[in-house]
Amino acid sequence: MRIATVPLQDRFVRLEPFEDGLRDEVRAALDCDQAAWAIMVGPAWGEHFDGWWTAALAAMQAGTRIAYAVRRLSDGVVVGTTSLYEINPAYRRCEIGSTFYRPEARGGVINPACKRLLLGHAFEAGAVRVEIITDAINTQSQAAILKLGAKAEGVLRKHKITWTGRARDTAVFAVIDDDWPAVRDGLDRRLAAFA
């Protein structure tokens, strides 16, 4: 499995791998909704952005993450970020995460469009498993993940420590290669309804 660091695009979004020219647009997209950052593992708003950005680029350099700016094609605005990360070629697996969208970009076409692109990219590169994890207290995120077609696999207790010091339980979901054709078809039907 070798997942290429390339832009991904459909009718709704363009996922652009992080590079210096995107820094200010990504900063502007993330510098909002401080309450939402409270349950994230690491913050990226305000004074936290520079360290987060540097860590994302370092992980990209190491080959363990592809961080993307999410550009909404209807107006050309960067409305958030998402990543393929924890990339493990030996096990042919990765995760989708570090996802944050501006409030006005939530609940519509952006998330399913991004997930369709990311899942397709991973499976086309030879992945056999793509995980999507979230905080166990984030029921809205869990509902969105299930709606994508991922299967719930359980909760990892005290799996991560958030930037606020809370021991976080993590809800684990996954799509495996056997599931992908049905998940892909479901996402394609959802996206067709937005056209």
Short mmCIF file of N, CA and C in Angstrom, two decimals:
data_model
loop_
_atom_site.label_atom_id
_atom_site.label_comp_id
_atom_site.label_asym_id
_atom_site.label_seq_id
_atom_site.Cartn_x
_atom_site.Cartn_y
_atom_site.Cartn_z
N MET A 1 0.85 -1.18 0.00
CA MET A 1 0.00 0.00 0.00
C MET A 1 0.89 1.24 0.00
N ARG A 2 0.63 2.11 -0.96
CA ARG A 2 1.33 3.39 -1.01
C ARG A 2 0.31 4.45 -1.38
N ILE A 3 -0.02 5.30 -0.41
CA ILE A 3 -1.03 6.32 -0.62
C ILE A 3 -0.33 7.60 -1.07
N ALA A 4 -0.60 8.04 -2.27
CA ALA A 4 0.07 9.21 -2.84
C ALA A 4 -0.47 10.50 -2.22
N THR A 5 0.41 11.45 -2.05
CA THR A 5 0.05 12.77 -1.55
C THR A 5 -0.31 13.64 -2.75
N VAL A 6 -1.59 13.58 -3.12
CA VAL A 6 -2.08 14.31 -4.29
C VAL A 6 -3.41 14.97 -3.94
N PRO A 7 -3.78 16.03 -4.65
CA PRO A 7 -5.11 16.62 -4.44
C PRO A 7 -6.20 15.62 -4.84
N LEU A 8 -7.34 15.72 -4.18
CA LEU A 8 -8.50 14.88 -4.49
C LEU A 8 -9.68 15.82 -4.72
N GLN A 9 -10.50 15.53 -5.71
CA GLN A 9 -11.59 16.46 -6.03
C GLN A 9 -12.80 15.73 -6.57
N ASP A 10 -13.97 16.23 -6.20
CA ASP A 10 -15.22 15.82 -6.82
C ASP A 10 -15.99 17.09 -7.18
N ARG A 11 -17.31 17.02 -7.32
CA ARG A 11 -18.09 18.21 -7.70
C ARG A 11 -18.22 19.22 -6.57
N PHE A 12 -17.96 18.78 -5.34
CA PHE A 12 -18.28 19.61 -4.18
C PHE A 12 -17.05 20.17 -3.46
N VAL A 13 -15.99 19.38 -3.39
CA VAL A 13 -14.81 19.78 -2.62
C VAL A 13 -13.53 19.44 -3.36
N ARG A 14 -12.50 20.18 -3.00
CA ARG A 14 -11.15 19.84 -3.44
C ARG A 14 -10.31 19.71 -2.17
N LEU A 15 -9.70 18.53 -1.99
CA LEU A 15 -8.83 18.29 -0.85
C LEU A 15 -7.40 18.54 -1.30
N GLU A 16 -6.78 19.55 -0.69
CA GLU A 16 -5.45 20.00 -1.10
C GLU A 16 -4.44 19.66 -0.01
N PRO A 17 -3.43 18.83 -0.33
CA PRO A 17 -2.42 18.50 0.68
C PRO A 17 -1.76 19.77 1.22
N PHE A 18 -1.52 19.77 2.52
CA PHE A 18 -0.91 20.94 3.15
C PHE A 18 0.40 21.30 2.48
N GLU A 19 0.58 22.59 2.26
CA GLU A 19 1.84 23.18 1.84
C GLU A 19 1.78 24.63 2.31
N ASP A 20 2.94 25.27 2.34
CA ASP A 20 3.03 26.60 2.96
C ASP A 20 2.03 27.61 2.41
N GLY A 21 1.72 27.54 1.13
CA GLY A 21 0.80 28.50 0.54
C GLY A 21 -0.62 28.41 1.07
N LEU A 22 -0.97 27.30 1.75
CA LEU A 22 -2.31 27.12 2.30
C LEU A 22 -2.42 27.55 3.76
N ARG A 23 -1.30 27.83 4.38
CA ARG A 23 -1.26 28.06 5.82
C ARG A 23 -2.29 29.09 6.30
N ASP A 24 -2.33 30.25 5.68
CA ASP A 24 -3.24 31.30 6.15
C ASP A 24 -4.71 30.94 5.94
N GLU A 25 -5.01 30.28 4.83
CA GLU A 25 -6.40 29.87 4.59
C GLU A 25 -6.85 28.82 5.61
N VAL A 26 -5.96 27.88 5.92
CA VAL A 26 -6.30 26.85 6.90
C VAL A 26 -6.45 27.49 8.28
N ARG A 27 -5.54 28.39 8.63
CA ARG A 27 -5.65 29.08 9.92
C ARG A 27 -7.01 29.79 10.04
N ALA A 28 -7.41 30.49 9.00
CA ALA A 28 -8.69 31.20 9.03
C ALA A 28 -9.86 30.23 9.17
N ALA A 29 -9.77 29.06 8.53
CA ALA A 29 -10.86 28.09 8.60
C ALA A 29 -11.00 27.50 10.00
N LEU A 30 -9.90 27.35 10.71
CA LEU A 30 -9.93 26.67 12.00
C LEU A 30 -10.09 27.61 13.18
N ASP A 31 -9.90 28.88 12.97
CA ASP A 31 -9.92 29.84 14.07
C ASP A 31 -11.36 30.25 14.41
N CYS A 32 -12.13 29.30 14.88
CA CYS A 32 -13.53 29.54 15.22
C CYS A 32 -14.02 28.43 16.15
N ASP A 33 -15.20 28.59 16.67
CA ASP A 33 -15.91 27.57 17.43
C ASP A 33 -15.04 26.92 18.50
N GLN A 34 -14.54 27.75 19.41
CA GLN A 34 -13.66 27.24 20.45
C GLN A 34 -14.30 26.13 21.28
N ALA A 35 -15.61 26.15 21.44
CA ALA A 35 -16.30 25.11 22.20
C ALA A 35 -16.10 23.73 21.55
N ALA A 36 -16.09 23.68 20.23
CA ALA A 36 -15.90 22.41 19.53
C ALA A 36 -14.50 21.85 19.77
N TRP A 37 -13.52 22.74 19.93
CA TRP A 37 -12.14 22.29 20.16
C TRP A 37 -11.96 21.69 21.55
N ALA A 38 -12.89 21.96 22.46
CA ALA A 38 -12.73 21.51 23.84
C ALA A 38 -12.64 19.99 23.95
N ILE A 39 -13.28 19.24 23.03
CA ILE A 39 -13.23 17.79 23.12
C ILE A 39 -12.23 17.16 22.14
N MET A 40 -11.52 17.98 21.41
CA MET A 40 -10.53 17.46 20.46
C MET A 40 -9.26 17.04 21.20
N VAL A 41 -8.53 16.10 20.63
CA VAL A 41 -7.27 15.67 21.24
C VAL A 41 -6.29 16.84 21.29
N GLY A 42 -6.17 17.55 20.18
CA GLY A 42 -5.28 18.70 20.12
C GLY A 42 -5.98 19.87 19.48
N PRO A 43 -5.74 21.09 19.96
CA PRO A 43 -6.38 22.26 19.40
C PRO A 43 -5.59 22.85 18.24
N ALA A 44 -6.29 23.55 17.35
CA ALA A 44 -5.61 24.21 16.22
C ALA A 44 -6.14 25.62 16.00
N TRP A 45 -6.85 26.18 16.96
CA TRP A 45 -7.36 27.54 16.82
C TRP A 45 -6.43 28.51 17.53
N GLY A 46 -6.50 29.76 17.11
CA GLY A 46 -5.76 30.82 17.79
C GLY A 46 -4.28 30.52 17.96
N GLU A 47 -3.80 30.70 19.18
CA GLU A 47 -2.38 30.53 19.48
C GLU A 47 -1.90 29.09 19.32
N HIS A 48 -2.81 28.15 19.23
CA HIS A 48 -2.44 26.73 19.10
C HIS A 48 -2.12 26.34 17.65
N PHE A 49 -2.49 27.19 16.70
CA PHE A 49 -2.41 26.80 15.29
C PHE A 49 -0.98 26.48 14.85
N ASP A 50 -0.01 27.33 15.16
CA ASP A 50 1.34 27.14 14.62
C ASP A 50 1.94 25.80 15.00
N GLY A 51 1.80 25.39 16.26
CA GLY A 51 2.33 24.10 16.69
C GLY A 51 1.62 22.95 16.01
N TRP A 52 0.31 23.08 15.87
CA TRP A 52 -0.48 22.05 15.19
C TRP A 52 -0.06 21.92 13.72
N TRP A 53 0.09 23.05 13.05
CA TRP A 53 0.49 23.07 11.64
C TRP A 53 1.87 22.42 11.46
N THR A 54 2.81 22.79 12.32
CA THR A 54 4.16 22.24 12.24
C THR A 54 4.16 20.73 12.45
N ALA A 55 3.35 20.26 13.41
CA ALA A 55 3.26 18.82 13.66
C ALA A 55 2.65 18.09 12.47
N ALA A 56 1.65 18.69 11.84
CA ALA A 56 1.03 18.07 10.66
C ALA A 56 2.04 17.94 9.52
N LEU A 57 2.82 18.99 9.28
CA LEU A 57 3.82 18.93 8.21
C LEU A 57 4.90 17.90 8.53
N ALA A 58 5.30 17.79 9.80
CA ALA A 58 6.31 16.81 10.20
C ALA A 58 5.80 15.39 9.97
N ALA A 59 4.53 15.14 10.30
CA ALA A 59 3.95 13.81 10.07
C ALA A 59 3.86 13.51 8.57
N MET A 60 3.57 14.53 7.77
CA MET A 60 3.55 14.33 6.32
C MET A 60 4.95 13.97 5.82
N GLN A 61 5.94 14.68 6.33
CA GLN A 61 7.33 14.40 5.93
C GLN A 61 7.73 12.97 6.31
N ALA A 62 7.23 12.50 7.46
CA ALA A 62 7.53 11.15 7.92
C ALA A 62 6.74 10.07 7.18
N GLY A 63 5.73 10.49 6.41
CA GLY A 63 4.94 9.54 5.64
C GLY A 63 3.83 8.88 6.43
N THR A 64 3.49 9.39 7.61
CA THR A 64 2.44 8.78 8.42
C THR A 64 1.12 9.53 8.31
N ARG A 65 1.11 10.65 7.62
CA ARG A 65 -0.12 11.45 7.52
C ARG A 65 -0.13 12.21 6.21
N ILE A 66 -1.32 12.36 5.65
CA ILE A 66 -1.56 13.31 4.56
C ILE A 66 -2.66 14.25 5.07
N ALA A 67 -2.27 15.48 5.39
CA ALA A 67 -3.22 16.47 5.88
C ALA A 67 -3.72 17.29 4.71
N TYR A 68 -5.03 17.51 4.70
CA TYR A 68 -5.66 18.22 3.59
C TYR A 68 -6.42 19.45 4.07
N ALA A 69 -6.32 20.53 3.29
CA ALA A 69 -7.25 21.64 3.41
C ALA A 69 -8.49 21.25 2.62
N VAL A 70 -9.67 21.54 3.17
CA VAL A 70 -10.92 21.23 2.50
C VAL A 70 -11.45 22.52 1.87
N ARG A 71 -11.40 22.55 0.54
CA ARG A 71 -11.87 23.73 -0.20
C ARG A 71 -13.27 23.44 -0.78
N ARG A 72 -14.23 24.25 -0.39
CA ARG A 72 -15.59 24.13 -0.92
C ARG A 72 -15.59 24.73 -2.32
N LEU A 73 -16.00 23.96 -3.30
CA LEU A 73 -15.91 24.42 -4.69
C LEU A 73 -16.98 25.44 -5.06
N SER A 74 -18.08 25.48 -4.34
CA SER A 74 -19.14 26.43 -4.69
C SER A 74 -18.68 27.88 -4.55
N ASP A 75 -17.75 28.15 -3.63
CA ASP A 75 -17.26 29.53 -3.46
C ASP A 75 -15.74 29.63 -3.35
N GLY A 76 -15.03 28.49 -3.41
CA GLY A 76 -13.58 28.50 -3.37
C GLY A 76 -12.97 28.71 -2.00
N VAL A 77 -13.78 28.66 -0.95
CA VAL A 77 -13.30 28.93 0.40
C VAL A 77 -12.83 27.65 1.09
N VAL A 78 -11.69 27.72 1.80
CA VAL A 78 -11.23 26.62 2.64
C VAL A 78 -12.11 26.64 3.89
N VAL A 79 -12.84 25.53 4.12
CA VAL A 79 -13.81 25.47 5.22
C VAL A 79 -13.40 24.49 6.32
N GLY A 80 -12.21 23.92 6.21
CA GLY A 80 -11.78 23.01 7.25
C GLY A 80 -10.58 22.19 6.83
N THR A 81 -10.40 21.10 7.55
CA THR A 81 -9.27 20.22 7.31
C THR A 81 -9.67 18.78 7.62
N THR A 82 -8.99 17.85 7.01
CA THR A 82 -9.15 16.44 7.29
C THR A 82 -7.86 15.74 6.91
N SER A 83 -7.67 14.52 7.37
CA SER A 83 -6.41 13.82 7.13
C SER A 83 -6.61 12.32 6.94
N LEU A 84 -5.73 11.74 6.16
CA LEU A 84 -5.43 10.32 6.25
C LEU A 84 -4.21 10.26 7.16
N TYR A 85 -4.30 9.50 8.25
CA TYR A 85 -3.17 9.48 9.17
C TYR A 85 -3.03 8.09 9.79
N GLU A 86 -2.02 7.95 10.65
CA GLU A 86 -1.67 6.63 11.16
C GLU A 86 -1.52 5.66 9.99
N ILE A 87 -0.91 6.15 8.91
CA ILE A 87 -0.73 5.33 7.70
C ILE A 87 0.29 4.24 8.00
N ASN A 88 -0.11 2.99 7.84
CA ASN A 88 0.75 1.85 8.13
C ASN A 88 0.76 0.91 6.93
N PRO A 89 1.73 1.09 6.02
CA PRO A 89 1.75 0.26 4.80
C PRO A 89 1.89 -1.23 5.09
N ALA A 90 2.64 -1.60 6.13
CA ALA A 90 2.84 -3.01 6.43
C ALA A 90 1.52 -3.71 6.76
N TYR A 91 0.63 -3.00 7.43
CA TYR A 91 -0.66 -3.58 7.79
C TYR A 91 -1.77 -3.17 6.82
N ARG A 92 -1.42 -2.34 5.83
CA ARG A 92 -2.37 -1.87 4.81
C ARG A 92 -3.59 -1.23 5.45
N ARG A 93 -3.31 -0.36 6.43
CA ARG A 93 -4.38 0.33 7.13
C ARG A 93 -4.02 1.79 7.35
N CYS A 94 -5.05 2.59 7.58
CA CYS A 94 -4.87 3.99 7.95
C CYS A 94 -6.12 4.45 8.65
N GLU A 95 -6.10 5.69 9.11
CA GLU A 95 -7.27 6.29 9.74
C GLU A 95 -7.65 7.55 8.96
N ILE A 96 -8.91 7.90 9.07
CA ILE A 96 -9.37 9.21 8.62
C ILE A 96 -9.70 9.99 9.87
N GLY A 97 -9.17 11.18 9.96
CA GLY A 97 -9.46 11.96 11.15
C GLY A 97 -8.82 13.33 11.11
N SER A 98 -8.64 13.88 12.31
CA SER A 98 -8.19 15.25 12.46
C SER A 98 -9.06 16.14 11.57
N THR A 99 -10.35 15.87 11.64
CA THR A 99 -11.33 16.55 10.79
C THR A 99 -12.01 17.67 11.58
N PHE A 100 -12.05 18.84 10.98
CA PHE A 100 -12.75 19.97 11.57
C PHE A 100 -13.29 20.82 10.43
N TYR A 101 -14.58 21.11 10.51
CA TYR A 101 -15.21 21.99 9.53
C TYR A 101 -15.78 23.21 10.25
N ARG A 102 -15.75 24.34 9.57
CA ARG A 102 -16.40 25.53 10.11
C ARG A 102 -17.88 25.21 10.33
N PRO A 103 -18.52 25.84 11.30
CA PRO A 103 -19.93 25.51 11.59
C PRO A 103 -20.85 25.54 10.38
N GLU A 104 -20.69 26.51 9.49
CA GLU A 104 -21.59 26.60 8.34
C GLU A 104 -21.36 25.49 7.30
N ALA A 105 -20.27 24.75 7.44
CA ALA A 105 -19.96 23.67 6.50
C ALA A 105 -20.36 22.30 7.04
N ARG A 106 -20.93 22.28 8.23
CA ARG A 106 -21.33 21.02 8.86
C ARG A 106 -22.75 20.65 8.46
N GLY A 107 -23.01 19.34 8.41
CA GLY A 107 -24.37 18.87 8.22
C GLY A 107 -24.87 18.84 6.79
N GLY A 108 -24.03 19.12 5.82
CA GLY A 108 -24.44 19.09 4.42
C GLY A 108 -23.60 18.13 3.61
N VAL A 109 -23.18 18.60 2.45
CA VAL A 109 -22.47 17.75 1.50
C VAL A 109 -20.97 17.60 1.81
N ILE A 110 -20.40 18.53 2.57
CA ILE A 110 -18.95 18.57 2.74
C ILE A 110 -18.40 17.26 3.32
N ASN A 111 -18.95 16.80 4.45
CA ASN A 111 -18.39 15.61 5.09
C ASN A 111 -18.53 14.35 4.23
N PRO A 112 -19.72 14.02 3.70
CA PRO A 112 -19.76 12.82 2.87
C PRO A 112 -18.89 12.93 1.62
N ALA A 113 -18.77 14.12 1.05
CA ALA A 113 -17.91 14.28 -0.12
C ALA A 113 -16.44 14.02 0.24
N CYS A 114 -16.01 14.56 1.37
CA CYS A 114 -14.62 14.34 1.81
C CYS A 114 -14.37 12.86 2.10
N LYS A 115 -15.30 12.24 2.81
CA LYS A 115 -15.10 10.84 3.18
C LYS A 115 -15.10 9.94 1.95
N ARG A 116 -15.93 10.25 0.97
CA ARG A 116 -15.94 9.45 -0.26
C ARG A 116 -14.58 9.53 -0.96
N LEU A 117 -14.03 10.73 -1.03
CA LEU A 117 -12.72 10.91 -1.67
C LEU A 117 -11.62 10.20 -0.89
N LEU A 118 -11.61 10.36 0.42
CA LEU A 118 -10.54 9.78 1.24
C LEU A 118 -10.60 8.25 1.25
N LEU A 119 -11.79 7.72 1.45
CA LEU A 119 -11.93 6.26 1.44
C LEU A 119 -11.54 5.68 0.07
N GLY A 120 -12.02 6.30 -1.00
CA GLY A 120 -11.67 5.83 -2.33
C GLY A 120 -10.17 5.86 -2.57
N HIS A 121 -9.53 6.93 -2.14
CA HIS A 121 -8.08 7.07 -2.32
C HIS A 121 -7.33 5.98 -1.56
N ALA A 122 -7.75 5.72 -0.34
CA ALA A 122 -7.07 4.70 0.47
C ALA A 122 -7.26 3.30 -0.11
N PHE A 123 -8.49 2.96 -0.46
CA PHE A 123 -8.73 1.61 -0.98
C PHE A 123 -8.11 1.41 -2.36
N GLU A 124 -8.11 2.44 -3.18
CA GLU A 124 -7.45 2.33 -4.49
C GLU A 124 -5.95 2.13 -4.33
N ALA A 125 -5.38 2.61 -3.23
CA ALA A 125 -3.94 2.45 -2.97
C ALA A 125 -3.62 1.10 -2.35
N GLY A 126 -4.64 0.29 -2.05
CA GLY A 126 -4.40 -1.04 -1.52
C GLY A 126 -4.71 -1.23 -0.05
N ALA A 127 -5.35 -0.25 0.58
CA ALA A 127 -5.73 -0.43 1.98
C ALA A 127 -6.74 -1.57 2.11
N VAL A 128 -6.65 -2.29 3.24
CA VAL A 128 -7.66 -3.30 3.55
C VAL A 128 -8.54 -2.86 4.71
N ARG A 129 -8.10 -1.77 5.40
CA ARG A 129 -8.85 -1.28 6.56
C ARG A 129 -8.64 0.22 6.70
N VAL A 130 -9.74 0.95 6.86
CA VAL A 130 -9.68 2.38 7.14
C VAL A 130 -10.52 2.62 8.39
N GLU A 131 -9.89 3.15 9.41
CA GLU A 131 -10.59 3.43 10.67
C GLU A 131 -11.01 4.89 10.72
N ILE A 132 -12.12 5.11 11.39
CA ILE A 132 -12.57 6.47 11.71
C ILE A 132 -12.89 6.44 13.20
N ILE A 133 -12.17 7.25 13.97
CA ILE A 133 -12.36 7.23 15.42
C ILE A 133 -12.83 8.60 15.89
N THR A 134 -13.51 8.61 17.03
CA THR A 134 -13.99 9.86 17.59
C THR A 134 -14.13 9.72 19.09
N ASP A 135 -14.25 10.84 19.75
CA ASP A 135 -14.47 10.85 21.18
C ASP A 135 -15.80 10.15 21.49
N ALA A 136 -15.80 9.27 22.48
CA ALA A 136 -17.01 8.53 22.83
C ALA A 136 -18.14 9.44 23.30
N ILE A 137 -17.82 10.65 23.73
CA ILE A 137 -18.89 11.57 24.15
C ILE A 137 -19.47 12.37 22.98
N ASN A 138 -18.87 12.24 21.80
CA ASN A 138 -19.31 13.01 20.64
C ASN A 138 -20.34 12.19 19.85
N THR A 139 -21.57 12.22 20.33
CA THR A 139 -22.62 11.42 19.69
C THR A 139 -22.97 11.91 18.29
N GLN A 140 -22.83 13.21 18.05
CA GLN A 140 -23.12 13.75 16.71
C GLN A 140 -22.12 13.19 15.69
N SER A 141 -20.85 13.15 16.06
CA SER A 141 -19.83 12.60 15.17
C SER A 141 -20.06 11.11 14.94
N GLN A 142 -20.41 10.39 15.98
CA GLN A 142 -20.66 8.95 15.83
C GLN A 142 -21.82 8.69 14.88
N ALA A 143 -22.88 9.49 14.99
CA ALA A 143 -24.02 9.32 14.09
C ALA A 143 -23.60 9.59 12.64
N ALA A 144 -22.77 10.60 12.43
CA ALA A 144 -22.30 10.92 11.07
C ALA A 144 -21.44 9.79 10.51
N ILE A 145 -20.61 9.19 11.35
CA ILE A 145 -19.74 8.09 10.91
C ILE A 145 -20.59 6.88 10.52
N LEU A 146 -21.58 6.55 11.33
CA LEU A 146 -22.46 5.43 11.01
C LEU A 146 -23.22 5.70 9.71
N LYS A 147 -23.64 6.94 9.51
CA LYS A 147 -24.38 7.29 8.29
C LYS A 147 -23.52 7.10 7.04
N LEU A 148 -22.19 7.21 7.19
CA LEU A 148 -21.28 6.97 6.07
C LEU A 148 -21.27 5.50 5.66
N GLY A 149 -21.62 4.61 6.61
CA GLY A 149 -21.59 3.18 6.33
C GLY A 149 -20.50 2.44 7.07
N ALA A 150 -19.72 3.14 7.90
CA ALA A 150 -18.69 2.47 8.70
C ALA A 150 -19.34 1.62 9.78
N LYS A 151 -18.66 0.57 10.19
CA LYS A 151 -19.17 -0.33 11.23
C LYS A 151 -18.57 0.06 12.58
N ALA A 152 -19.43 0.09 13.61
CA ALA A 152 -18.96 0.34 14.98
C ALA A 152 -18.24 -0.90 15.48
N GLU A 153 -17.07 -0.70 16.08
CA GLU A 153 -16.29 -1.83 16.56
C GLU A 153 -16.04 -1.81 18.07
N GLY A 154 -16.48 -0.76 18.75
CA GLY A 154 -16.33 -0.74 20.19
C GLY A 154 -15.69 0.55 20.68
N VAL A 155 -15.39 0.56 21.97
CA VAL A 155 -14.83 1.73 22.62
C VAL A 155 -13.52 1.36 23.29
N LEU A 156 -12.48 2.14 23.02
CA LEU A 156 -11.19 1.99 23.69
C LEU A 156 -11.19 2.93 24.89
N ARG A 157 -11.16 2.36 26.08
CA ARG A 157 -11.25 3.17 27.29
C ARG A 157 -9.94 3.87 27.58
N LYS A 158 -10.05 5.15 27.96
CA LYS A 158 -8.89 5.99 28.27
C LYS A 158 -7.80 5.83 27.20
N HIS A 159 -8.21 5.97 25.97
CA HIS A 159 -7.35 5.73 24.82
C HIS A 159 -6.40 6.89 24.53
N LYS A 160 -6.86 8.12 24.77
CA LYS A 160 -6.04 9.29 24.49
C LYS A 160 -6.23 10.32 25.60
N ILE A 161 -5.24 11.17 25.76
CA ILE A 161 -5.36 12.28 26.69
C ILE A 161 -5.54 13.54 25.85
N THR A 162 -6.62 14.27 26.08
CA THR A 162 -6.87 15.48 25.30
C THR A 162 -5.97 16.61 25.78
N TRP A 163 -5.95 17.67 25.02
CA TRP A 163 -5.11 18.83 25.36
C TRP A 163 -5.56 19.50 26.65
N THR A 164 -6.79 19.21 27.09
CA THR A 164 -7.27 19.76 28.35
C THR A 164 -6.93 18.86 29.53
N GLY A 165 -6.35 17.69 29.25
CA GLY A 165 -5.95 16.75 30.30
C GLY A 165 -6.96 15.66 30.58
N ARG A 166 -8.08 15.64 29.87
CA ARG A 166 -9.10 14.61 30.09
C ARG A 166 -8.69 13.30 29.43
N ALA A 167 -8.86 12.20 30.16
CA ALA A 167 -8.63 10.87 29.59
C ALA A 167 -9.84 10.53 28.72
N ARG A 168 -9.61 10.41 27.44
CA ARG A 168 -10.70 10.24 26.47
C ARG A 168 -10.92 8.78 26.13
N ASP A 169 -12.18 8.37 26.19
CA ASP A 169 -12.58 7.09 25.62
C ASP A 169 -12.82 7.33 24.13
N THR A 170 -12.40 6.38 23.30
CA THR A 170 -12.48 6.55 21.85
C THR A 170 -13.41 5.51 21.24
N ALA A 171 -14.41 5.97 20.51
CA ALA A 171 -15.30 5.09 19.76
C ALA A 171 -14.63 4.78 18.42
N VAL A 172 -14.53 3.50 18.11
CA VAL A 172 -13.81 3.05 16.91
C VAL A 172 -14.81 2.52 15.88
N PHE A 173 -14.65 3.00 14.66
CA PHE A 173 -15.44 2.57 13.52
C PHE A 173 -14.46 2.20 12.41
N ALA A 174 -14.88 1.35 11.49
CA ALA A 174 -14.00 1.00 10.38
C ALA A 174 -14.80 0.62 9.15
N VAL A 175 -14.14 0.81 8.02
CA VAL A 175 -14.59 0.28 6.74
C VAL A 175 -13.46 -0.61 6.27
N ILE A 176 -13.77 -1.86 5.96
CA ILE A 176 -12.74 -2.75 5.42
C ILE A 176 -12.99 -2.92 3.92
N ASP A 177 -12.01 -3.49 3.25
CA ASP A 177 -12.11 -3.61 1.79
C ASP A 177 -13.34 -4.40 1.37
N ASP A 178 -13.76 -5.38 2.16
CA ASP A 178 -14.96 -6.15 1.83
C ASP A 178 -16.22 -5.28 1.88
N ASP A 179 -16.21 -4.28 2.77
CA ASP A 179 -17.36 -3.38 2.93
C ASP A 179 -17.39 -2.28 1.87
N TRP A 180 -16.22 -1.97 1.33
CA TRP A 180 -16.08 -0.75 0.54
C TRP A 180 -17.07 -0.63 -0.62
N PRO A 181 -17.32 -1.68 -1.43
CA PRO A 181 -18.25 -1.47 -2.55
C PRO A 181 -19.63 -0.99 -2.10
N ALA A 182 -20.17 -1.55 -1.03
CA ALA A 182 -21.48 -1.12 -0.54
C ALA A 182 -21.42 0.27 0.06
N VAL A 183 -20.36 0.57 0.80
CA VAL A 183 -20.19 1.90 1.39
C VAL A 183 -20.04 2.94 0.29
N ARG A 184 -19.23 2.62 -0.72
CA ARG A 184 -19.03 3.53 -1.86
C ARG A 184 -20.35 3.83 -2.56
N ASP A 185 -21.14 2.77 -2.82
CA ASP A 185 -22.42 2.96 -3.51
C ASP A 185 -23.37 3.82 -2.67
N GLY A 186 -23.36 3.60 -1.36
CA GLY A 186 -24.21 4.41 -0.48
C GLY A 186 -23.80 5.87 -0.48
N LEU A 187 -22.51 6.12 -0.42
CA LEU A 187 -22.02 7.50 -0.47
C LEU A 187 -22.33 8.14 -1.82
N ASP A 188 -22.17 7.39 -2.89
CA ASP A 188 -22.47 7.93 -4.22
C ASP A 188 -23.95 8.32 -4.33
N ARG A 189 -24.85 7.50 -3.76
CA ARG A 189 -26.28 7.83 -3.78
C ARG A 189 -26.54 9.09 -2.96
N ARG A 190 -25.91 9.21 -1.79
CA ARG A 190 -26.09 10.42 -0.97
C ARG A 190 -25.63 11.66 -1.71
N LEU A 191 -24.47 11.56 -2.34
CA LEU A 191 -23.92 12.72 -3.04
C LEU A 191 -24.75 13.08 -4.26
N ALA A 192 -25.32 12.08 -4.93
CA ALA A 192 -26.17 12.36 -6.10
C ALA A 192 -27.39 13.19 -5.71
N ALA A 193 -27.85 13.04 -4.49
CA ALA A 193 -29.02 13.79 -4.03
C ALA A 193 -28.70 15.28 -3.87
N PHE A 194 -27.42 15.63 -3.74
CA PHE A 194 -27.02 17.04 -3.61
C PHE A 194 -26.83 17.71 -4.98
N ALA A 195 -26.73 16.91 -6.02
CA ALA A 195 -26.42 17.46 -7.35
C ALA A 195 -27.57 18.27 -7.91
#
